[in-house]
Amino acid sequence: MTAVEQAPEALRRTRRAVFGASFGFFVDMFDVYLPTVALVPAMNYFTPDSMPDGPRAILSALIFVATLLGRPVGSVVFGWFADRIGRRRVTLFSVTGCAVCTALIAVLPGYATLGITSTVLLLVLRLVDGVFMGGEYTGATPLAMEASPQGKRGWYGGMVGAGSAFANCAIAGVTLVVLQFAHEGGPGSAYSTWGWRIPFAVGAVFCVVFLVYYARSVEESETWRSAPKAKNPLREIVLGRSRRDFAQVFVLMTGVWFASAIASGLLPSALHKEGHISSTEVTGALVIAQGVHALFFPFMGLLSERIGRRTFIAWNGVGVGVLCAGAFAALALGRWNGFGAILLISFVVRAAGGSVFSVMPSYLCERFPPATRGSGFGLGYSTPLLITSFYAYYQDWLGHLISEDYTSVVLLVLGGALISCGALIGPETRHIDLASDGTADEPAGALDGVPASRA
C-alpha cells in the first residue's frame, strides 16, 4: 500500500483517538466538578439541619478535595500500567471504575436515613472515583497526541482539552434542566431529595457511552508499541533523567490547579453569594459562558502552534493573575446586578482561568519520552493536586489575615505567578518528535522556532 493510500486511514485513526481522548476528558471533568455545581443546592441532604453555613461549605469543599486527592494515586498506578501494558487498556479499565462509582453515588441515601455514615460514604466514593479518574488521561491523552502529526498537535490538543471545557458546560446544563422541574429548597425539597441524583446518573451514562465508543473505535498507539519499555517508569520520572522536566511541570501545574480550583470550583458558589439572581440564572450563565469558551479551545491550541506553547502558557499565567483575580475581586465588592453582568464576569473567569487547558494535552506529552509518557503525563498533571486540593483550608487561614471574600484573589495571583514561572523555566516543545526516545532539554531562553533538543 502506498503512502498516499495510507494517509486517509491514518487520518481516521488520528481523529478517532483525538475524539476518544476529548470524550475521555469530558467524562473525567464532568465527574470531577459534579459536586461543585450539582451538589451545592443539595448539601442539606447530606448534613444535619443544625450545621452552620461555614462548616457546611467546608464539608462541600472536602467532597471536592477527596476527588482531587484520588487523582495522583490513580496517576501513579495507571500511569505505570499505561507505559507497561498499553494506553488503550488502561483507559477502558479506569473509566469502567468511574462509571461504577458515579452510579453508586447517584443512589446514596442521605443524612436523614444513615446519619453521618451517608456523608462518609459520599467522601469514600468520591475518593475512589478520583483514583479511577487519575487513570483515564494517563492512557487516552498520550495515545491521542502520539497519533497526531507534528505541526497539528496544537489544534488536536485543543480539541482534547475542549472536552474538559464542555464538561463544565454540560454539568451546568444538566443541573439547569433539573432545577426546572425539581425545585431547590430545604432538605425535603424535590432537588435535595432526588433531583441532584440525575446529574450523577447522567455522568455514569456518559462513562458507559465512552466505553462503547473507545472499545470499538480506538486502536493502541503505534508509538507505544514500537517504543522500548522502561522497567520502572515512575523511577525514571521522579529520580531518573526526566526528573528536571517533572519538577518544571510540577511548578507549572501547581499554578494551573490553583487557577482551576478557583475558576471552576468556587465560581458557582461565588455567584450564588451575590444574592441578586436565582440559582437557575447562575447555572444558565455558567452554561453559556463555558459553552462559548469551549468552542475556542482548538483555536487557542492552534495559536500555541504559531507563537509557541511556552509563550502561550506564560501569557495565560498573566491572565489568571490579573483578569481572573480581578473578576473575583469585583465579585467580592458585591456590586454586580442582573443576569448580563453575571454572564460577563463568568466568561472572563472561564477564559482567563481555564484557557491553559487547551494547551496542556500537547505540552505535557511533549515533555516526556514514549517509554515514560503515561507516567510523566499523569504525575505531572495530578501530583500538584496534593498541594492545591486544600485551597479551602488555605482560604480559611488567609481569612484570619484579610477579608474572607478576597482570599480567592490571593490564590489566583499565586496561581498565575506559578503558571508563568513554570512556563518560562521550561523549553519550547512544539517541534518535538513524540516518537523520539528522549526529553526536551533545551535552555529556557532558546530561540522560538528552533527545534528543541533531546537529552
Coordinates of C-alpha atoms in Angstrom, one line a residue:
M1 CA 0.0 0.0 0.0
T2 CA 1.4 3.4 -1.0
A3 CA 1.8 6.4 1.4
V4 CA -1.0 8.2 -0.4
E5 CA -3.3 5.2 0.2
Q6 CA -2.3 5.0 3.8
A7 CA -3.0 8.7 4.5
P8 CA -6.8 8.5 4.8
E9 CA -6.6 5.6 7.2
A10 CA -4.0 7.4 9.3
L11 CA -6.2 10.4 9.5
R12 CA -9.2 8.3 10.6
R13 CA -7.1 6.8 13.4
T14 CA -6.0 10.2 14.5
R15 CA -9.5 11.6 14.5
R16 CA -10.8 8.6 16.4
A17 CA -8.1 8.8 19.0
V18 CA -8.4 12.6 19.4
F19 CA -12.2 12.3 19.8
G20 CA -11.8 9.5 22.2
A21 CA -9.4 11.5 24.4
S22 CA -11.6 14.5 24.2
F23 CA -14.6 12.4 25.2
G24 CA -12.5 10.9 28.0
F25 CA -11.5 14.4 29.3
F26 CA -15.2 15.3 29.1
V27 CA -16.2 12.3 31.2
D28 CA -13.3 12.9 33.6
M29 CA -14.1 16.6 34.2
F30 CA -17.8 16.1 34.3
D31 CA -17.3 13.7 37.2
V32 CA -14.7 15.9 38.9
Y33 CA -16.9 19.1 39.1
L34 CA -20.3 17.4 39.7
P35 CA -20.2 18.3 43.4
T36 CA -19.3 21.9 42.8
V37 CA -22.4 22.5 40.7
A38 CA -24.9 19.7 41.2
L39 CA -24.5 19.2 44.9
V40 CA -24.2 22.8 46.0
P41 CA -28.0 23.3 46.1
A42 CA -28.5 19.9 47.8
M43 CA -25.8 19.8 50.5
N44 CA -28.5 19.9 53.2
Y45 CA -29.4 16.3 52.1
F46 CA -26.1 15.0 53.4
T47 CA -25.8 17.3 56.5
P48 CA -27.9 17.9 59.6
D49 CA -30.2 21.0 59.6
S50 CA -28.3 22.4 62.6
M51 CA -25.0 22.6 60.8
P52 CA -23.9 26.2 60.3
D53 CA -23.2 27.5 56.8
G54 CA -19.4 27.8 57.4
P55 CA -18.8 24.1 58.3
R56 CA -21.2 23.1 55.6
A57 CA -19.2 25.0 53.0
I58 CA -16.0 23.4 54.2
L59 CA -17.6 19.9 54.0
S60 CA -18.7 20.7 50.5
A61 CA -15.2 21.6 49.6
L62 CA -13.9 18.4 51.3
I63 CA -16.1 16.3 49.0
F64 CA -14.4 18.0 46.0
V65 CA -11.0 17.7 47.6
A66 CA -11.5 13.9 48.1
T67 CA -11.8 13.5 44.3
L68 CA -8.8 15.6 43.6
L69 CA -6.7 13.7 46.1
G70 CA -7.5 10.4 44.5
R71 CA -6.2 11.5 41.1
P72 CA -2.5 11.5 42.0
V73 CA -2.9 7.9 43.3
G74 CA -4.6 6.9 40.1
S75 CA -1.9 8.6 38.0
V76 CA 0.8 6.6 39.9
V77 CA -0.9 3.3 39.4
F78 CA -2.5 3.7 36.0
G79 CA 0.4 5.7 34.5
W80 CA 2.7 2.8 35.2
F81 CA 0.3 0.4 33.5
A82 CA -0.2 2.8 30.6
D83 CA 3.6 2.7 29.9
R84 CA 3.9 -1.1 30.5
I85 CA 0.8 -2.7 29.1
G86 CA -0.7 0.0 26.8
R87 CA -2.7 3.2 26.7
R88 CA -5.9 1.8 25.5
R89 CA -6.4 -1.0 28.0
V90 CA -5.7 1.4 30.9
T91 CA -8.2 3.9 29.6
L92 CA -11.0 1.3 29.3
F93 CA -10.4 -0.1 32.8
S94 CA -10.2 3.3 34.6
V95 CA -13.4 4.7 33.0
T96 CA -15.2 1.5 34.0
G97 CA -14.3 2.2 37.6
C98 CA -15.6 5.8 37.2
A99 CA -18.9 4.5 35.9
V100 CA -19.4 2.2 38.9
C101 CA -18.5 4.9 41.5
T102 CA -20.7 7.6 39.9
A103 CA -23.7 5.3 39.6
L104 CA -23.3 4.3 43.3
I105 CA -23.3 7.9 44.4
A106 CA -26.5 8.5 42.4
V107 CA -28.3 6.1 44.7
L108 CA -26.9 7.1 48.1
P109 CA -29.3 7.6 50.9
G110 CA -29.0 10.9 52.9
Y111 CA -28.3 12.1 56.4
A112 CA -31.9 11.5 57.5
T113 CA -31.5 7.8 56.7
L114 CA -27.9 6.9 57.6
G115 CA -26.7 9.9 59.6
I116 CA -23.1 10.8 59.2
T117 CA -22.5 7.5 57.5
S118 CA -24.1 8.9 54.3
T119 CA -21.5 11.7 54.3
V120 CA -18.6 9.3 54.9
L121 CA -19.8 7.0 52.0
L122 CA -20.0 10.0 49.7
L123 CA -16.5 11.0 50.6
V124 CA -15.1 7.5 50.1
L125 CA -16.8 7.0 46.8
R126 CA -15.6 10.4 45.6
L127 CA -12.0 9.4 46.6
V128 CA -12.2 6.1 44.8
D129 CA -13.7 7.8 41.8
G130 CA -10.8 10.2 41.8
V131 CA -8.4 7.3 41.7
F132 CA -10.0 5.9 38.6
M133 CA -10.2 9.4 37.1
G134 CA -6.5 9.6 37.5
G135 CA -6.1 6.7 35.1
E136 CA -8.2 8.0 32.2
Y137 CA -5.9 10.7 31.0
T138 CA -2.7 8.7 31.5
G139 CA -3.8 6.5 28.7
A140 CA -6.2 8.3 26.3
T141 CA -4.4 11.6 26.1
P142 CA -0.8 10.3 25.3
L143 CA -2.4 7.9 22.8
A144 CA -4.2 10.8 21.0
M145 CA -1.2 13.0 20.9
E146 CA 1.1 10.2 19.6
A147 CA -1.5 9.7 16.8
S148 CA -1.4 13.4 15.9
P149 CA 1.0 14.7 13.3
Q150 CA 3.7 17.2 14.2
G151 CA 2.6 20.8 13.3
K152 CA -1.1 20.0 14.1
R153 CA -0.7 18.8 17.7
G154 CA -1.8 22.2 19.0
W155 CA -5.1 22.0 17.1
Y156 CA -5.7 18.4 18.1
G157 CA -4.6 19.0 21.7
G158 CA -7.0 21.9 21.9
M159 CA -9.8 19.6 20.7
V160 CA -8.8 17.2 23.5
G161 CA -8.8 20.0 26.1
A162 CA -12.2 21.2 24.8
G163 CA -13.6 18.1 26.3
S164 CA -12.9 19.4 29.8
A165 CA -14.4 22.8 29.0
F166 CA -17.6 21.3 27.5
A167 CA -17.9 19.2 30.7
N168 CA -18.2 22.3 32.8
C169 CA -20.9 23.5 30.4
A170 CA -22.7 20.1 30.5
I171 CA -22.8 19.9 34.3
A172 CA -24.3 23.3 34.5
G173 CA -26.7 22.5 31.6
V174 CA -28.0 19.3 33.2
T175 CA -28.3 20.9 36.6
L176 CA -30.2 23.8 35.0
V177 CA -32.7 21.5 33.3
V178 CA -33.3 19.5 36.6
L179 CA -33.9 22.7 38.5
Q180 CA -36.8 23.5 36.2
F181 CA -38.8 20.6 37.4
A182 CA -37.1 19.7 40.8
H183 CA -37.0 23.0 42.7
E184 CA -34.4 23.6 45.3
G185 CA -35.1 24.5 49.0
G186 CA -34.9 22.7 52.3
P187 CA -33.9 19.1 52.9
G188 CA -37.4 18.0 51.8
S189 CA -37.4 19.8 48.5
A190 CA -37.5 17.9 45.2
Y191 CA -34.0 18.8 44.2
S192 CA -32.5 17.9 47.6
T193 CA -34.3 14.6 47.8
W194 CA -33.9 13.3 44.3
G195 CA -33.1 16.0 41.7
W196 CA -29.3 16.1 42.4
R197 CA -29.2 12.3 41.6
I198 CA -30.0 13.0 37.9
P199 CA -26.7 14.7 37.0
F200 CA -24.8 11.8 38.7
A201 CA -26.8 9.2 36.8
V202 CA -26.1 11.2 33.6
G203 CA -22.4 11.1 34.4
A204 CA -22.5 7.3 34.7
V205 CA -24.3 7.0 31.4
F206 CA -21.6 9.2 29.7
C207 CA -19.0 6.8 31.1
V208 CA -20.8 3.8 29.5
V209 CA -21.2 5.6 26.1
F210 CA -17.5 6.4 26.2
L211 CA -16.5 2.8 26.9
V212 CA -18.5 1.5 24.0
Y213 CA -17.1 4.1 21.6
Y214 CA -13.5 3.7 22.7
A215 CA -13.5 -0.1 22.7
R216 CA -14.9 -0.2 19.2
S217 CA -13.1 2.7 17.5
V218 CA -9.7 3.5 19.0
E219 CA -6.6 1.4 18.4
E220 CA -3.5 1.2 20.5
S221 CA -0.8 3.8 19.9
E222 CA 1.8 2.7 17.3
T223 CA 4.4 4.9 19.1
W224 CA 3.9 3.0 22.3
R225 CA 4.0 -0.4 20.5
S226 CA 7.4 0.4 18.9
A227 CA 9.0 2.2 21.8
P228 CA 11.3 0.5 24.3
K229 CA 9.6 -0.2 27.6
A230 CA 11.0 1.3 30.8
K231 CA 11.5 -1.2 33.7
N232 CA 10.3 1.4 36.2
P233 CA 8.6 4.4 34.5
L234 CA 7.9 6.1 37.9
R235 CA 11.5 6.0 38.9
E236 CA 12.6 7.5 35.6
I237 CA 10.2 10.4 36.1
V238 CA 11.0 11.2 39.7
L239 CA 14.6 10.2 40.1
G240 CA 15.9 9.5 36.5
R241 CA 16.7 11.6 33.5
S242 CA 13.2 13.2 33.4
R243 CA 13.4 14.5 37.0
R244 CA 14.1 18.1 35.9
D245 CA 11.3 18.0 33.4
F246 CA 8.9 16.7 36.1
A247 CA 10.0 19.4 38.6
Q248 CA 9.3 22.1 36.0
V249 CA 5.9 20.6 35.1
F250 CA 5.1 20.3 38.8
V251 CA 5.6 24.1 39.3
L252 CA 3.5 24.9 36.2
M253 CA 0.6 22.5 37.1
T254 CA 0.5 23.7 40.7
G255 CA -0.4 27.1 39.3
V256 CA -2.8 25.6 36.8
W257 CA -4.7 23.7 39.5
F258 CA -4.9 26.7 41.9
A259 CA -6.5 28.6 39.0
S260 CA -8.8 25.8 38.1
A261 CA -9.9 25.2 41.7
I262 CA -11.0 28.8 42.0
A263 CA -12.3 29.4 38.5
S264 CA -14.3 26.2 38.3
G265 CA -14.7 25.0 41.8
L266 CA -15.5 28.3 43.5
L267 CA -17.2 30.3 40.8
P268 CA -20.7 28.8 41.2
S269 CA -20.8 29.4 45.0
A270 CA -19.3 32.9 44.5
L271 CA -22.1 33.8 42.1
H272 CA -24.7 32.4 44.5
K273 CA -23.4 34.7 47.2
E274 CA -24.3 37.7 45.1
G275 CA -27.9 37.1 46.2
H276 CA -29.3 39.2 43.3
I277 CA -30.1 36.3 40.9
S278 CA -31.5 32.8 41.3
S279 CA -29.8 29.5 41.1
T280 CA -31.4 29.0 37.7
E281 CA -29.9 32.2 36.4
V282 CA -26.5 31.4 37.8
T283 CA -26.5 28.0 36.2
G284 CA -27.7 29.5 32.9
A285 CA -24.9 32.0 32.9
L286 CA -22.4 29.2 33.5
V287 CA -23.8 27.1 30.7
I288 CA -23.5 30.0 28.2
A289 CA -20.0 31.2 29.3
Q290 CA -18.5 27.8 29.5
G291 CA -20.0 26.6 26.2
V292 CA -18.7 29.6 24.3
H293 CA -15.3 29.3 25.9
A294 CA -15.0 25.6 24.9
L295 CA -15.5 26.5 21.2
F296 CA -12.3 28.5 21.3
F297 CA -10.1 25.7 22.6
P298 CA -8.9 24.2 19.2
F299 CA -8.1 27.8 18.0
M300 CA -6.1 28.5 21.2
G301 CA -4.2 25.3 20.6
L302 CA -3.6 26.4 17.0
L303 CA -2.3 29.7 18.4
S304 CA 0.2 27.9 20.5
E305 CA 1.4 26.2 17.3
R306 CA 2.1 29.6 15.9
I307 CA 3.6 31.5 18.9
G308 CA 4.8 28.5 20.9
R309 CA 3.4 26.6 23.8
R310 CA 5.8 28.3 26.2
T311 CA 4.8 31.8 25.2
F312 CA 1.1 30.9 25.3
I313 CA 1.2 29.4 28.7
A314 CA 3.3 32.3 30.2
W315 CA 0.8 34.9 29.0
N316 CA -2.1 32.7 30.3
G317 CA -0.5 32.9 33.7
V318 CA -0.7 36.7 33.4
G319 CA -4.4 36.4 32.5
V320 CA -5.0 34.3 35.6
G321 CA -3.2 36.7 38.0
V322 CA -4.7 39.9 36.5
L323 CA -8.0 39.2 34.8
C324 CA -9.3 36.2 36.7
A325 CA -8.2 37.6 40.0
G326 CA -9.7 41.0 39.1
A327 CA -13.0 39.3 38.3
F328 CA -13.2 37.6 41.7
A329 CA -12.3 40.9 43.4
A330 CA -15.2 42.5 41.5
L331 CA -17.5 39.8 42.8
A332 CA -16.2 40.4 46.3
L333 CA -17.3 44.0 46.0
G334 CA -20.9 42.8 45.6
R335 CA -21.9 45.4 43.0
W336 CA -22.9 43.1 40.2
N337 CA -26.6 43.1 39.5
G338 CA -28.5 41.2 36.8
F339 CA -28.0 38.3 34.5
G340 CA -26.0 40.2 31.9
A341 CA -23.3 41.2 34.5
I342 CA -23.0 37.7 35.9
L343 CA -22.7 36.3 32.4
L344 CA -19.9 38.7 31.6
I345 CA -17.9 38.0 34.7
S346 CA -18.4 34.2 34.3
F347 CA -17.0 34.4 30.8
V348 CA -14.0 36.5 32.0
V349 CA -13.3 34.0 34.8
R350 CA -13.5 31.0 32.5
A351 CA -11.5 32.5 29.6
A352 CA -8.7 33.8 31.9
G353 CA -8.7 30.9 34.4
G354 CA -9.3 27.8 32.1
S355 CA -7.7 28.5 28.7
V356 CA -4.4 26.9 29.7
F357 CA -6.1 23.5 29.5
S358 CA -6.3 24.0 25.7
V359 CA -2.5 23.5 25.6
M360 CA -1.9 21.0 28.4
P361 CA -2.6 17.8 26.4
S362 CA 0.0 18.6 23.8
Y363 CA 2.5 20.3 26.1
L364 CA 2.7 17.7 28.8
C365 CA 3.0 14.9 26.3
E366 CA 5.9 16.8 24.6
R367 CA 7.7 17.0 27.9
F368 CA 8.2 13.2 28.3
P369 CA 9.6 10.4 26.0
P370 CA 7.4 7.4 24.9
A371 CA 8.7 4.9 27.4
T372 CA 7.5 7.1 30.4
R373 CA 4.9 9.4 28.8
G374 CA 1.9 7.9 30.5
S375 CA 3.6 8.2 33.9
G376 CA 5.0 11.6 33.2
F377 CA 1.7 13.0 31.9
G378 CA -0.2 11.5 34.9
L379 CA 2.2 12.5 37.6
G380 CA 2.9 16.0 36.1
Y381 CA -0.8 16.6 35.7
S382 CA -2.0 15.3 39.0
T383 CA 0.6 15.3 41.8
P384 CA 0.3 19.1 42.3
L385 CA -3.2 18.4 43.5
L386 CA -1.7 17.2 46.7
I387 CA -0.9 20.8 47.4
T388 CA -3.7 22.7 45.6
S389 CA -6.6 20.4 46.7
F390 CA -6.6 22.1 50.2
Y391 CA -7.4 25.5 48.7
A392 CA -10.5 25.9 51.0
Y393 CA -8.2 25.5 54.1
Y394 CA -5.7 28.0 52.7
Q395 CA -8.6 30.4 52.3
D396 CA -9.7 29.7 55.9
W397 CA -6.1 30.6 57.1
L398 CA -6.0 33.7 54.8
G399 CA -9.3 34.7 56.2
H400 CA -7.6 35.5 59.5
L401 CA -5.4 38.0 57.7
I402 CA -7.7 39.6 55.2
S403 CA -11.4 39.7 54.3
E404 CA -12.6 36.1 53.5
D405 CA -14.1 37.4 50.3
Y406 CA -10.7 38.3 48.9
T407 CA -8.9 35.1 49.8
S408 CA -9.6 33.6 46.3
V409 CA -8.0 36.7 44.7
V410 CA -4.7 35.9 46.6
L411 CA -4.7 32.3 45.4
L412 CA -5.4 33.3 41.8
V413 CA -2.5 35.8 41.9
L414 CA -0.2 33.0 43.3
G415 CA -1.5 30.5 40.7
G416 CA -0.9 33.0 37.8
A417 CA 2.7 33.6 39.0
L418 CA 3.4 29.9 39.2
I419 CA 2.0 29.3 35.7
S420 CA 4.1 32.0 34.1
C421 CA 7.3 31.0 36.1
G422 CA 6.7 27.3 35.3
A423 CA 6.4 28.0 31.6
L424 CA 9.4 30.3 31.4
I425 CA 11.8 27.9 33.2
G426 CA 10.9 25.2 30.7
P427 CA 11.7 24.8 27.0
E428 CA 9.6 25.3 23.9
T429 CA 8.2 22.0 22.9
R430 CA 6.1 22.3 19.7
H431 CA 8.8 21.0 17.4
I432 CA 9.4 17.8 19.4
D433 CA 9.0 14.4 17.6
L434 CA 6.9 12.3 20.0
A435 CA 8.3 9.1 18.7
S436 CA 11.8 10.1 19.6
D437 CA 13.3 8.5 22.7
G438 CA 14.3 11.4 24.9
T439 CA 13.0 14.5 26.6
A440 CA 13.1 18.2 25.8
D441 CA 16.2 19.7 27.3
E442 CA 16.9 23.0 25.6
P443 CA 17.7 26.1 27.6
A444 CA 14.7 28.2 28.8
G445 CA 15.9 31.1 26.7
A446 CA 16.2 29.1 23.4
L447 CA 15.0 31.0 20.3
D448 CA 11.5 30.3 19.3
G449 CA 11.3 28.3 16.1
V450 CA 14.5 26.3 16.7
P451 CA 13.7 22.6 17.2
A452 CA 14.1 21.5 20.8
S453 CA 16.9 19.2 21.5
R454 CA 16.5 15.8 23.1
A455 CA 18.5 14.5 26.0

